[in-house]
Each structure stands twice: as C-alpha cells, then as structure tokens.
Short mmCIF file of C-alpha atoms and ligand atoms in Angstrom, two decimals:
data_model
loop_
_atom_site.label_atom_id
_atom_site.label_comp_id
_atom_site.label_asym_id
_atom_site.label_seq_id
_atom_site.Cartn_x
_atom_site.Cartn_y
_atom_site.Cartn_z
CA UNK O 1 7.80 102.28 55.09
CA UNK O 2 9.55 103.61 52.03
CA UNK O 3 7.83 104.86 49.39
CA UNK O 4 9.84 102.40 47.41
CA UNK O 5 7.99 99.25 49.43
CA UNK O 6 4.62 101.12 50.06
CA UNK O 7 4.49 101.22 46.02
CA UNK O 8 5.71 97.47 45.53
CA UNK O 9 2.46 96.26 48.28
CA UNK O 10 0.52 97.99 45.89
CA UNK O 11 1.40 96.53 42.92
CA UNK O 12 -1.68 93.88 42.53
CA UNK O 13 -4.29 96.88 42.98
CA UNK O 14 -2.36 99.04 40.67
CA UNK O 15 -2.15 96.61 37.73
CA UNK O 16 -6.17 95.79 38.53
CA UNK O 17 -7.19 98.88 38.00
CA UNK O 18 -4.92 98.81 34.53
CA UNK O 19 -6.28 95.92 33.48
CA UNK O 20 -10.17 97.59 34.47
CA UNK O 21 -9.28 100.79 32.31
CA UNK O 22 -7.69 98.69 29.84
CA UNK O 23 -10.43 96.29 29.47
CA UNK O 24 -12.96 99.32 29.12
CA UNK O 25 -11.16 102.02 27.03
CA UNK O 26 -12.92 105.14 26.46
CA UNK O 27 -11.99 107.59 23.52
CA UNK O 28 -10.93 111.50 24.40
CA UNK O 29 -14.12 113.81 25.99
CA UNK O 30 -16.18 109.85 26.21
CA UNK O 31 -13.69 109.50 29.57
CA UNK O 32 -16.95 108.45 31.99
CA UNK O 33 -16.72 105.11 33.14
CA UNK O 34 -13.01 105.72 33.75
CA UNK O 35 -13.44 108.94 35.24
CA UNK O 36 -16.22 106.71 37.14
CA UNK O 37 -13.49 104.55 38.32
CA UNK O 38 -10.74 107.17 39.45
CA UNK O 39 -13.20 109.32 41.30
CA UNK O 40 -14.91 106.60 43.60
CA UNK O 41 -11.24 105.31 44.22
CA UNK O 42 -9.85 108.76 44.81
CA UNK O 43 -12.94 108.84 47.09
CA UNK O 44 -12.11 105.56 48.91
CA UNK O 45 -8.60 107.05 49.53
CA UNK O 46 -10.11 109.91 51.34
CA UNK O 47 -8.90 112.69 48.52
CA UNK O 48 -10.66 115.83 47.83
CA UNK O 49 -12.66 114.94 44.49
CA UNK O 50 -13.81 117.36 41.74
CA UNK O 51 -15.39 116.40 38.24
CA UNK O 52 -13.40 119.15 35.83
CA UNK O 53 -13.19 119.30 32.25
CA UNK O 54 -15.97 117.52 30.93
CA UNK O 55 -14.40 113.97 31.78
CA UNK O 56 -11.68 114.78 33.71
CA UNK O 57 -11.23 114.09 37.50
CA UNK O 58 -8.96 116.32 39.38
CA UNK O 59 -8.23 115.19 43.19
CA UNK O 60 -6.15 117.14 45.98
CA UNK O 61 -4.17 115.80 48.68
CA UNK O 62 -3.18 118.35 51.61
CA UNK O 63 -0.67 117.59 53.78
CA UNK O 64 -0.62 118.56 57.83
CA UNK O 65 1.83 121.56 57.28
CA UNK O 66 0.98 124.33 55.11
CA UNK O 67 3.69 124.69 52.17
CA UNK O 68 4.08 124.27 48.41
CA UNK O 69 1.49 122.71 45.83
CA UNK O 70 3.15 120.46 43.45
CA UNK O 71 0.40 119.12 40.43
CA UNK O 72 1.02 115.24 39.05
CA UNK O 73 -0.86 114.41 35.31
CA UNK O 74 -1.89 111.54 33.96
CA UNK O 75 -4.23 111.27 30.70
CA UNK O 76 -7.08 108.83 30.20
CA UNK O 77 -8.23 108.44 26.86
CA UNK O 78 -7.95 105.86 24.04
CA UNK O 79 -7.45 105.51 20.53
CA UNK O 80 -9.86 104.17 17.64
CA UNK O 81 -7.79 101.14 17.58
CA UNK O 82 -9.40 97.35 16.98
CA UNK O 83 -6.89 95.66 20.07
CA UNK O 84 -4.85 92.77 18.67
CA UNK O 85 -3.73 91.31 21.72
CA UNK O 86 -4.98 87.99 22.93
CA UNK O 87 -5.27 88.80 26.71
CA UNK O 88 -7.93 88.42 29.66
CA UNK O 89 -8.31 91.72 29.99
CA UNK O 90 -8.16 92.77 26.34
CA UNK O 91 -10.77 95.52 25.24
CA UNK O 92 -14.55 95.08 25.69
CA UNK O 93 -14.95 98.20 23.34
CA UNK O 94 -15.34 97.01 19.31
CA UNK O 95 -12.95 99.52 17.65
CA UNK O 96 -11.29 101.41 21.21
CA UNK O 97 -7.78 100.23 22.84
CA UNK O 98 -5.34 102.03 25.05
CA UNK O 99 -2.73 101.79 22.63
CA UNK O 100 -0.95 104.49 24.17
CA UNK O 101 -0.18 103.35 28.02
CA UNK O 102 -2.97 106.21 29.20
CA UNK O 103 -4.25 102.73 31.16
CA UNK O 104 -0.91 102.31 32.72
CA UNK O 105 -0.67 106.42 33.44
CA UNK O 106 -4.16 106.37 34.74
CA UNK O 107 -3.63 103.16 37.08
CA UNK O 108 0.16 104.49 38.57
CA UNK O 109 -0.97 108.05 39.36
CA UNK O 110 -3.78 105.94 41.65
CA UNK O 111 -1.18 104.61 43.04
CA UNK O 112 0.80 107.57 43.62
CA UNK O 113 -2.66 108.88 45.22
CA UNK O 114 -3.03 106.28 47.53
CA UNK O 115 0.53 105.79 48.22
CA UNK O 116 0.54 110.10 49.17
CA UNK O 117 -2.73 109.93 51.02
CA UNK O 118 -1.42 107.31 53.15
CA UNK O 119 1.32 109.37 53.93
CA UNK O 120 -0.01 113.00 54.80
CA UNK O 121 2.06 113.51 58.09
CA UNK O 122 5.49 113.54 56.13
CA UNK O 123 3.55 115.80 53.77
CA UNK O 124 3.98 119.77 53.80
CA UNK O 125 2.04 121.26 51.19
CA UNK O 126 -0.62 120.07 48.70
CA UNK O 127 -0.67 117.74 45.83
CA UNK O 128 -2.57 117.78 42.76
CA UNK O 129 -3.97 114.91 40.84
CA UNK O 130 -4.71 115.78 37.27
CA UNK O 131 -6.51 113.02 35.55
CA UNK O 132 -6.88 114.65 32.51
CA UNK O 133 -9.45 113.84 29.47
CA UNK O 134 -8.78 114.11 25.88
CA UNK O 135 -5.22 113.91 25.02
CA UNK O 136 -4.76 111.92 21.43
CA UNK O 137 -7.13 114.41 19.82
CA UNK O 138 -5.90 117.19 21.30
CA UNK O 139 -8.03 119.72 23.79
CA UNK O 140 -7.92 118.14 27.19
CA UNK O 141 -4.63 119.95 28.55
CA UNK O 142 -5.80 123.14 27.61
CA UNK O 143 -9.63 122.62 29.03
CA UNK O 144 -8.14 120.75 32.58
CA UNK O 145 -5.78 124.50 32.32
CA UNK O 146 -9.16 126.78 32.02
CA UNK O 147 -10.53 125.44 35.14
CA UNK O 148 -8.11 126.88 36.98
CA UNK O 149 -6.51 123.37 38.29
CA UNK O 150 -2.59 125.28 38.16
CA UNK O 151 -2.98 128.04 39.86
CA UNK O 152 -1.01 128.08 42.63
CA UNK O 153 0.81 124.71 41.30
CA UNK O 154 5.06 125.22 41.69
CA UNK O 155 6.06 122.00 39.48
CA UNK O 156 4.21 119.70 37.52
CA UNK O 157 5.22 116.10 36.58
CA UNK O 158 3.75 112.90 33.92
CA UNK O 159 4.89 109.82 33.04
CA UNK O 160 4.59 108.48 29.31
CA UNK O 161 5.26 104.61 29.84
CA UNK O 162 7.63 103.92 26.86
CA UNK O 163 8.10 100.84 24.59
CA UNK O 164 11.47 102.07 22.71
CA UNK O 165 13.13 101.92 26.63
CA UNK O 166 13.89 98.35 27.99
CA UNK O 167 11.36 97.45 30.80
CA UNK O 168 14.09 99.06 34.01
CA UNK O 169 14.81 101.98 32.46
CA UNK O 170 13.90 106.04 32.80
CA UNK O 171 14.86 108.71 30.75
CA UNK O 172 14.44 111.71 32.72
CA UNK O 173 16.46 114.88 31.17
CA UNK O 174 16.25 118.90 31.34
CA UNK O 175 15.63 120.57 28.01
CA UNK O 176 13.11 119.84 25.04
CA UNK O 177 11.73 116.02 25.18
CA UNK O 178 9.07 116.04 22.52
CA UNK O 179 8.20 118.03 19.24
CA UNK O 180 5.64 120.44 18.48
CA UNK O 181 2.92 119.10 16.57
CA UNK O 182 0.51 121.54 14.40
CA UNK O 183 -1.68 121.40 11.24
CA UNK O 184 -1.58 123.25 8.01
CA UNK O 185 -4.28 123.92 5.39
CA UNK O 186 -3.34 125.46 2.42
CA UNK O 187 -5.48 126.58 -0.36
CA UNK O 188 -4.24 127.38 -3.67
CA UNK O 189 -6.46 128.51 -6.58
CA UNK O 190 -5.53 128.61 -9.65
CA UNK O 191 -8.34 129.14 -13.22
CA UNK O 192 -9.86 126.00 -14.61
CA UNK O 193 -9.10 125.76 -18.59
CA UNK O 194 -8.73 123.67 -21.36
CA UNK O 195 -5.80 121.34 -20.91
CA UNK O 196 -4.29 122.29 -24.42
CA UNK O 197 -4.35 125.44 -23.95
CA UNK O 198 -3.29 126.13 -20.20
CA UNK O 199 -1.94 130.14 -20.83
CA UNK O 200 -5.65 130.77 -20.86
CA UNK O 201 -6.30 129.39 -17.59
CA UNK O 202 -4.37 129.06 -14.07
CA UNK O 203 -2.91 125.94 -12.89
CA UNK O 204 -3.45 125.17 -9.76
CA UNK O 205 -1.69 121.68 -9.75
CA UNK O 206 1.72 123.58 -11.05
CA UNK O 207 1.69 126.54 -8.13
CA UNK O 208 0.75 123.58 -5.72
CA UNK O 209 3.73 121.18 -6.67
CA UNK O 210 5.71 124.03 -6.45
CA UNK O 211 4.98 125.16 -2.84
CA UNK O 212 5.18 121.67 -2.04
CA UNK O 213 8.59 122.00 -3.05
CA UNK O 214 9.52 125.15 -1.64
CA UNK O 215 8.17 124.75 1.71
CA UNK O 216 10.86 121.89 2.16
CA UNK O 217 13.60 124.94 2.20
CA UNK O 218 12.31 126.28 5.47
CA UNK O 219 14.06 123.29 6.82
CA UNK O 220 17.03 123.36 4.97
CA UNK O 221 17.74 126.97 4.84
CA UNK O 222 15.69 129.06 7.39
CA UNK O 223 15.72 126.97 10.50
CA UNK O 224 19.43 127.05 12.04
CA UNK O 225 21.18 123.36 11.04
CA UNK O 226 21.37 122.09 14.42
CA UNK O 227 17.97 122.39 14.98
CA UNK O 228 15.50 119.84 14.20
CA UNK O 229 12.40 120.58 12.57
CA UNK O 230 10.01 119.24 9.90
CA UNK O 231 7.63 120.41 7.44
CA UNK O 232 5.89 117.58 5.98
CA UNK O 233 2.91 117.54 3.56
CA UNK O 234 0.42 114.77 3.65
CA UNK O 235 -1.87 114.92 1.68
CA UNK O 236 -2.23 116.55 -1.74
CA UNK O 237 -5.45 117.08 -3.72
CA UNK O 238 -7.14 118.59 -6.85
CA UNK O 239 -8.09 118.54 -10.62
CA UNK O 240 -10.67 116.79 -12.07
CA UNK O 241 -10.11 115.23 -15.31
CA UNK O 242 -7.38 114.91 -17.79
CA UNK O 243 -8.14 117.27 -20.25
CA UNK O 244 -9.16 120.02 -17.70
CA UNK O 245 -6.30 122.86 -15.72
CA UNK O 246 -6.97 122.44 -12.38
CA UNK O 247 -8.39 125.45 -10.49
CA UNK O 248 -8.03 124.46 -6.98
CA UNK O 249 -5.21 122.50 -4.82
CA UNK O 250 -5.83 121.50 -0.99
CA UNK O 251 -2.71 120.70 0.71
CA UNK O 252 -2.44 119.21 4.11
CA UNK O 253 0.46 118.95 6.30
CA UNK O 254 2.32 118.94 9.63
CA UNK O 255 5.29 120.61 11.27
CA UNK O 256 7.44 119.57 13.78
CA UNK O 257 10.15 121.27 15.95
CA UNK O 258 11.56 121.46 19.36
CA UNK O 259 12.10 125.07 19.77
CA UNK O 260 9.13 127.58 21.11
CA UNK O 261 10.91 130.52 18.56
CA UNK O 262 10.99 128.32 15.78
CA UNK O 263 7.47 127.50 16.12
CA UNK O 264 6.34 130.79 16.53
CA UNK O 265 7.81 131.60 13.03
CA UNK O 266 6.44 128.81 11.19
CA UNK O 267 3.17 130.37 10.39
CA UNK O 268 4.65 133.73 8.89
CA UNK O 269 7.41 131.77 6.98
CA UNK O 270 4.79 129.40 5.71
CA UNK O 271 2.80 132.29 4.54
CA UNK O 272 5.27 134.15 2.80
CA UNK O 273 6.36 131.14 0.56
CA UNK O 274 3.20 129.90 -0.31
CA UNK O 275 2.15 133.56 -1.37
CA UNK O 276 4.99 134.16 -2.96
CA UNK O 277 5.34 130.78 -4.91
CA UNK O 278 1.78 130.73 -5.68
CA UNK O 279 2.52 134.72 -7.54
CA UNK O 280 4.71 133.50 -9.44
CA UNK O 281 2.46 130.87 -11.29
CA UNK O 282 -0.56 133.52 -11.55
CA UNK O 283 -2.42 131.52 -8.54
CA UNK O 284 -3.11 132.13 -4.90
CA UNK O 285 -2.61 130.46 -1.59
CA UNK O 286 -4.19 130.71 1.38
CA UNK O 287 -2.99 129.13 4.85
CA UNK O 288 -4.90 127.97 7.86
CA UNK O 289 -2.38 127.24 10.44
CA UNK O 290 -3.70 124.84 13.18
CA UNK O 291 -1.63 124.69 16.80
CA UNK O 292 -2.26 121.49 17.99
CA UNK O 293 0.93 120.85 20.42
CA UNK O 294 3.81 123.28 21.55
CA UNK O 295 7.53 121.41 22.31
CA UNK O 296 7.51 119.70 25.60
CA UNK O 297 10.52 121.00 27.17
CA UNK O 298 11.23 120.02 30.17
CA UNK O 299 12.81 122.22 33.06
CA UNK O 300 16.07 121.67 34.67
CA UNK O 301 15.41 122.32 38.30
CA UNK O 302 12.15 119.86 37.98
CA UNK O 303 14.07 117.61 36.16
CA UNK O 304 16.57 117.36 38.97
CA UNK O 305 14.27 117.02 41.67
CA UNK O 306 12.92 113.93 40.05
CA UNK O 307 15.74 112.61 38.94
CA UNK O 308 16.81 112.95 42.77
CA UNK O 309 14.00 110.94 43.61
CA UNK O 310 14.16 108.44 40.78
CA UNK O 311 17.73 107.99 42.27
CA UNK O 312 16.38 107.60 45.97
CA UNK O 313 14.03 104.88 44.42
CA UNK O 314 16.01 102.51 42.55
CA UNK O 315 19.79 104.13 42.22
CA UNK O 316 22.15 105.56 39.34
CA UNK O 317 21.64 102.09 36.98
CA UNK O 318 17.35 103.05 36.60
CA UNK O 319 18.32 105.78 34.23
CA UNK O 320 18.69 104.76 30.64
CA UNK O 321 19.30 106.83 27.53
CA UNK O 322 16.10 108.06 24.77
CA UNK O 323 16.46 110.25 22.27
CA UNK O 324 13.94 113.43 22.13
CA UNK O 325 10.96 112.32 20.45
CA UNK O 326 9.06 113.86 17.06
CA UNK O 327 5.81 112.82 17.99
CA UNK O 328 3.48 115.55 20.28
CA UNK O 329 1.95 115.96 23.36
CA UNK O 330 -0.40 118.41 25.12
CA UNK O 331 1.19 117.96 28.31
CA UNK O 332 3.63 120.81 26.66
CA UNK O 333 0.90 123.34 27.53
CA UNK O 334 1.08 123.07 30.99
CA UNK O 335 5.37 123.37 30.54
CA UNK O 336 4.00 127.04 29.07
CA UNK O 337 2.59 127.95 32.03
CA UNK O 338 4.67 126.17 34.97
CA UNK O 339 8.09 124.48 35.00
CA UNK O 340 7.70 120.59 34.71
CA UNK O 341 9.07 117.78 33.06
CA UNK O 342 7.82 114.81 31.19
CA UNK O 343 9.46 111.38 32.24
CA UNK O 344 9.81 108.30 29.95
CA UNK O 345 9.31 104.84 32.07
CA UNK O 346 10.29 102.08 29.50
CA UNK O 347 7.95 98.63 29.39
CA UNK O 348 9.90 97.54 26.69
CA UNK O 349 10.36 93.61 26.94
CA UNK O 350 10.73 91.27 24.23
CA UNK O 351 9.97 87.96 26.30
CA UNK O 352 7.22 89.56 27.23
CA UNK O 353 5.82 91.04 23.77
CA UNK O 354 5.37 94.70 25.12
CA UNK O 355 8.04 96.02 23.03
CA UNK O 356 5.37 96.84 20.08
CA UNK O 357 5.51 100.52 19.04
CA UNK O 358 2.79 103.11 20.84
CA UNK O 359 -0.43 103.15 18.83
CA UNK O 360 0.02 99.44 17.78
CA UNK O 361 -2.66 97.05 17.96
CA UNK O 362 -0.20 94.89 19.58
CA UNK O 363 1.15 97.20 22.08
CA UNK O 364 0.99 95.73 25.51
CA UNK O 365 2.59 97.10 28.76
CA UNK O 366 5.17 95.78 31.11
CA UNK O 367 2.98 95.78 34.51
CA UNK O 368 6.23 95.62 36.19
CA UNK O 369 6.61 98.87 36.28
CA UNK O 370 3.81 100.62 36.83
CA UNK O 371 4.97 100.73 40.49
CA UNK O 372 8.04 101.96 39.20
CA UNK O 373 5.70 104.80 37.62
CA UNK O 374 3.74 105.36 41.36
CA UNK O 375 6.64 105.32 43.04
CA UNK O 376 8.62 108.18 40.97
CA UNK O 377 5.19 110.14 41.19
CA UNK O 378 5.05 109.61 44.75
CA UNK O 379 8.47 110.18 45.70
CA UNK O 380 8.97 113.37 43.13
CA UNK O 381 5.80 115.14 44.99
CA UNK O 382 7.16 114.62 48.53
CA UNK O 383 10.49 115.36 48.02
CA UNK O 384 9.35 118.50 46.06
CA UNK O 385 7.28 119.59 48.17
CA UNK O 386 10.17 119.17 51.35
CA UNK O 387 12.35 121.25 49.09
NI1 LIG F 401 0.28 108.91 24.88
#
C-alpha cells in the first residue's frame, strides 16, 4: 500500500483525534491531557514512548536496518482564545482554543506515526516524533532541544496547516520562511520638574519620542534595502500629570527580520541609538533585549527531499505559492542546530469557513487535509531516510 492510500484509510482516526485535542485544548507547559492522548496512542502503535519536556511526548520508531535518524515536530499547545465556532467538537475549555492548527499538527504527525510504524520493514534508520509543548509563548523548542531529543537527528521536518493557502495547496521552499520575533524594553529616564520650567528638569517624554523616532532609521538606513526587517514599538508609557516633566519613559517593542546577521546586530544598533538619542536630550536609556524566535530558514537539500516526496504524493499541481511570513516560530531553533524545513499545508476554504486568519476565534481547519499533512510526514521520513 502506498503511503498515499495507507494515509487516506486513516483519515477518520486522524480527524478524531483532532477533533479530541481540539475539543480539549490545553495552553503551552498545561499540555497533559493531550500529551495523555499522544502517548497511550503512540503506545497502542507499538512506538518507543518518553515523557520529555515537562509536557512534551517524544516517540521513536526504528526501522529493521540500521541507518539514518530523521526527527518530525509537531506542537501542542493553545491559545487564551474564547472559540467562536459553532461546532460539535468546539472547546470544552472557557477561555482556551487551538486557534493555531497545533490540533491539526498534533493529530497528522499521529498519523504519520502510525502510518511509519506500520511500515518498519521498508524502514532503514530511525524516526523521531517530537510532540513538542509550549510553542505560542515561547520555550518549548528550546526545552524539547535540552533533553537531548536531536542528537544524532540528520533532518528535521513540521507542518504549519495554513489558512492564507487554498485547502490543496503546499508551499514548500529552500531559504528563510518565517521572521525572527524578539522583545525590547527600553528605559529612558529623564528628571521630573515643573512643567513651566522644563530646563530645570529632564524630559523623559521628549528623549523617548525621539528614540521612537530614530529607531525607525535602522530600517531605512542600516539594514540593506532588499532586506526585510521591522522595528516596531508598541507600547509607549510615562508622565504623570500635566503640569509635571516626566522622569521616566518605558517603551516596548518588537523586531522582525529574516536574516540570522541582521538579527544578531539588532541589539548593538538598538543600543547605540537609544544611548545616543537619549544624550542628546540630557536623559538615559537603557535596553533589555529579549530573543524570543530566530528566522526559520529552511534548508535546500531538506527542502528538496520533501518536496520530492510531496511530488510522489499528489504531483507537480499540490504546490502552490506563499509569501515568507512576519510572524515567528520556535521551530527556527531547531533550523540552528540541524538542517530542516518548515512546510505550509493550506486549509483555506471559503465554502467551508476555514479560511479565517490563525489566532481567530473563528479559525477552523480543513480536515481534508490533515492526511495530506500525515502523508508528507510519512513519505518525507522514508524517503529521507532511503537517501
Ligand atoms: Ni502555530
């Protein structure tokens, strides 16, 4: 049997376990009852289970010939979301939805798991099953990394199901796929005085408005034009009264980029303007630069084996065309330590409202595809691991 069929047969137990996860989501590191759920099915399937990473479940297939390991990721967690979405398996959990497909990732990569297990003769080499915790607030890449799940792991593959692509379509392409994503804290202090007579005191509001301003010319005149990057501030805060200078600013904000050079520099560059800026107004700034999320770039020769396999699957017309994407993902730490690539499944489909944006309370899933999803895990491992 193909990998192609053995994926479609599976199709009613793959969208029942969605609709279980989906029905009971589970915020990142709170991951039990679905880590529950993937462990006693990973168990059913006769894989190797091991509870990792607080909530996370990793589970190992070995083939009958020695060879390469290959890893496979899906993430798990929800968001604090209040679902929308009239449905009879809509969320028993007040407040918590899987706005973000993790259901869908969760439910195809037990597919891929029991589609793989089934098929350990035509397997040479071991396969990985990262069900990783924790990935909307950050932590759970880099916590499923410090147990030690990659070493030996050659290539490393996840699927983000993705409403902006029509329900059919994969964008699978070498280079950088998603942004960086890190936090800034800036403090700038200034000397609290009378208002009508601010050369006695420091004001922090003026050195603050005009950081805000200058940090927008790291875009437009440090970072190379055909690059994109962003340096956004969000949120802006200080003074007290009317009458009064203000003598502190705290400025929060977010950059954005797809190169790992740029991103290195942002920190230094942010620095130096913010010091400098905040001089020249008598006040001082201090930044706390948070990483949250490097680029997700994807690598070429991984991104060739799977699109091999996605054309094995379902031929030349499955691949469809996304831009890169300014939103993050932790899955880009794992691309830092092995080659890997990050695959876009669309579920986009009017007729069937699932073409809501991701972290809507509307946002619904195409469960046509999710064998689409098991299959391309499946079929990426194997032919990998042949390879
Ligand atoms: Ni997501």
């Amino acid at each position: 049997m193909t990998v192609r069929d053995a994926a479609e047969r599976l199709k009613d137990e793959i969208v029942a376990w969605r609709r279980q996860i989906h029905a009971n989501p589970e915020v990142g590191w709170h991951e039990v009852a679905t880590g529950n759920l993937v462990a006693a099915e990973l168990a059913k399937m006769g894989i190797e289970v091991t509870r990792v990473a607080k909530t996370g479940v990793l589970g190992v297939i070995r083939g009958t010939a020695p060879g390469k390991t290959v890893a496979l990721r899906a993430d798990m967690d929800a968001l604090p979301i209040t679902e929308a979405n009239d449905v009879p398996y809509k969320s028993q959990n007040p407040g918590v939805m899987h706005a973000c497909g993790h259901d869908g990732h969760t439910a195809m990569l037990l597919g891929a798991a029991k589609i793989l297990s089934g098929m350990r003769d035509k397997l040479k080499g071991t396969v990985k099953l990262f069900f990783q915790p924790s990935e909307e607030i950050g932590g759970g890449a880099l916590a499923f990394i410090e147990t030690g799940a990659l070493e030996g792991v050659e290539a490393i593959l996840a699927i983000h199901l993705w409403p902006a692509l029509p329900s059919g379509k994969v964008s699978l392409v070498a280079g950088p796929r998603m942004a960086s994503a890190d936090k800034l804290l800036i403090k700038v202090r200034g000397k609290a005085g009378h208002g009508s007579m601010p050369h006695l005191g420091v004001d922090a509001i003026l050195a603050a408005a005009a950081i805000t301003m200058n940090l927008q010319s790291i875009v437009s005149r440090e970072v190379a034009p055909l690059e994109p990057a962003v340096v956004t501030i969000g949120r802006f805060t200080g003074g007290t009264t009317w009458n009064i200078t203000c003598d502190e600013v705290e400025l929060e904000g977010t950059t954005r980029c797809f190169s790992r050079e740029i991103r290195k520099d942002f920190p230094a560059t942010i620095e130096r303007i913010i010091k400098s800026t905040a001089a020249s107004y008598r006040a001082e700034a201090e930044l706390a630069y948070l990483p949250i999320s490097p680029p997700t770039i994807n690598d070429p020769l991984v991104a060739k084996v799977a699109a091999g396999a996605l054309t094995e699957l379902y031929g030349e017309e499955a691949f469809g065309d996304l831009e890169k994407v300014m939103g993050g993902e932790d899955f880009a730490y794992y691309l830092e330590r092995v080659p890997g690539a990050m695959v876009f499944v669309g579920v986009g489909n009017k007729e069937k409202q699932t073409d809501y944006s991701l972290h809507n309370e509307r946002y619904n899933l195409d469960e046509d595809m999710l064998p689409v999803g098991a299959a391309l895990h499946a079929q990426f491992a194997l032919n990998f691991l042949k390879g």
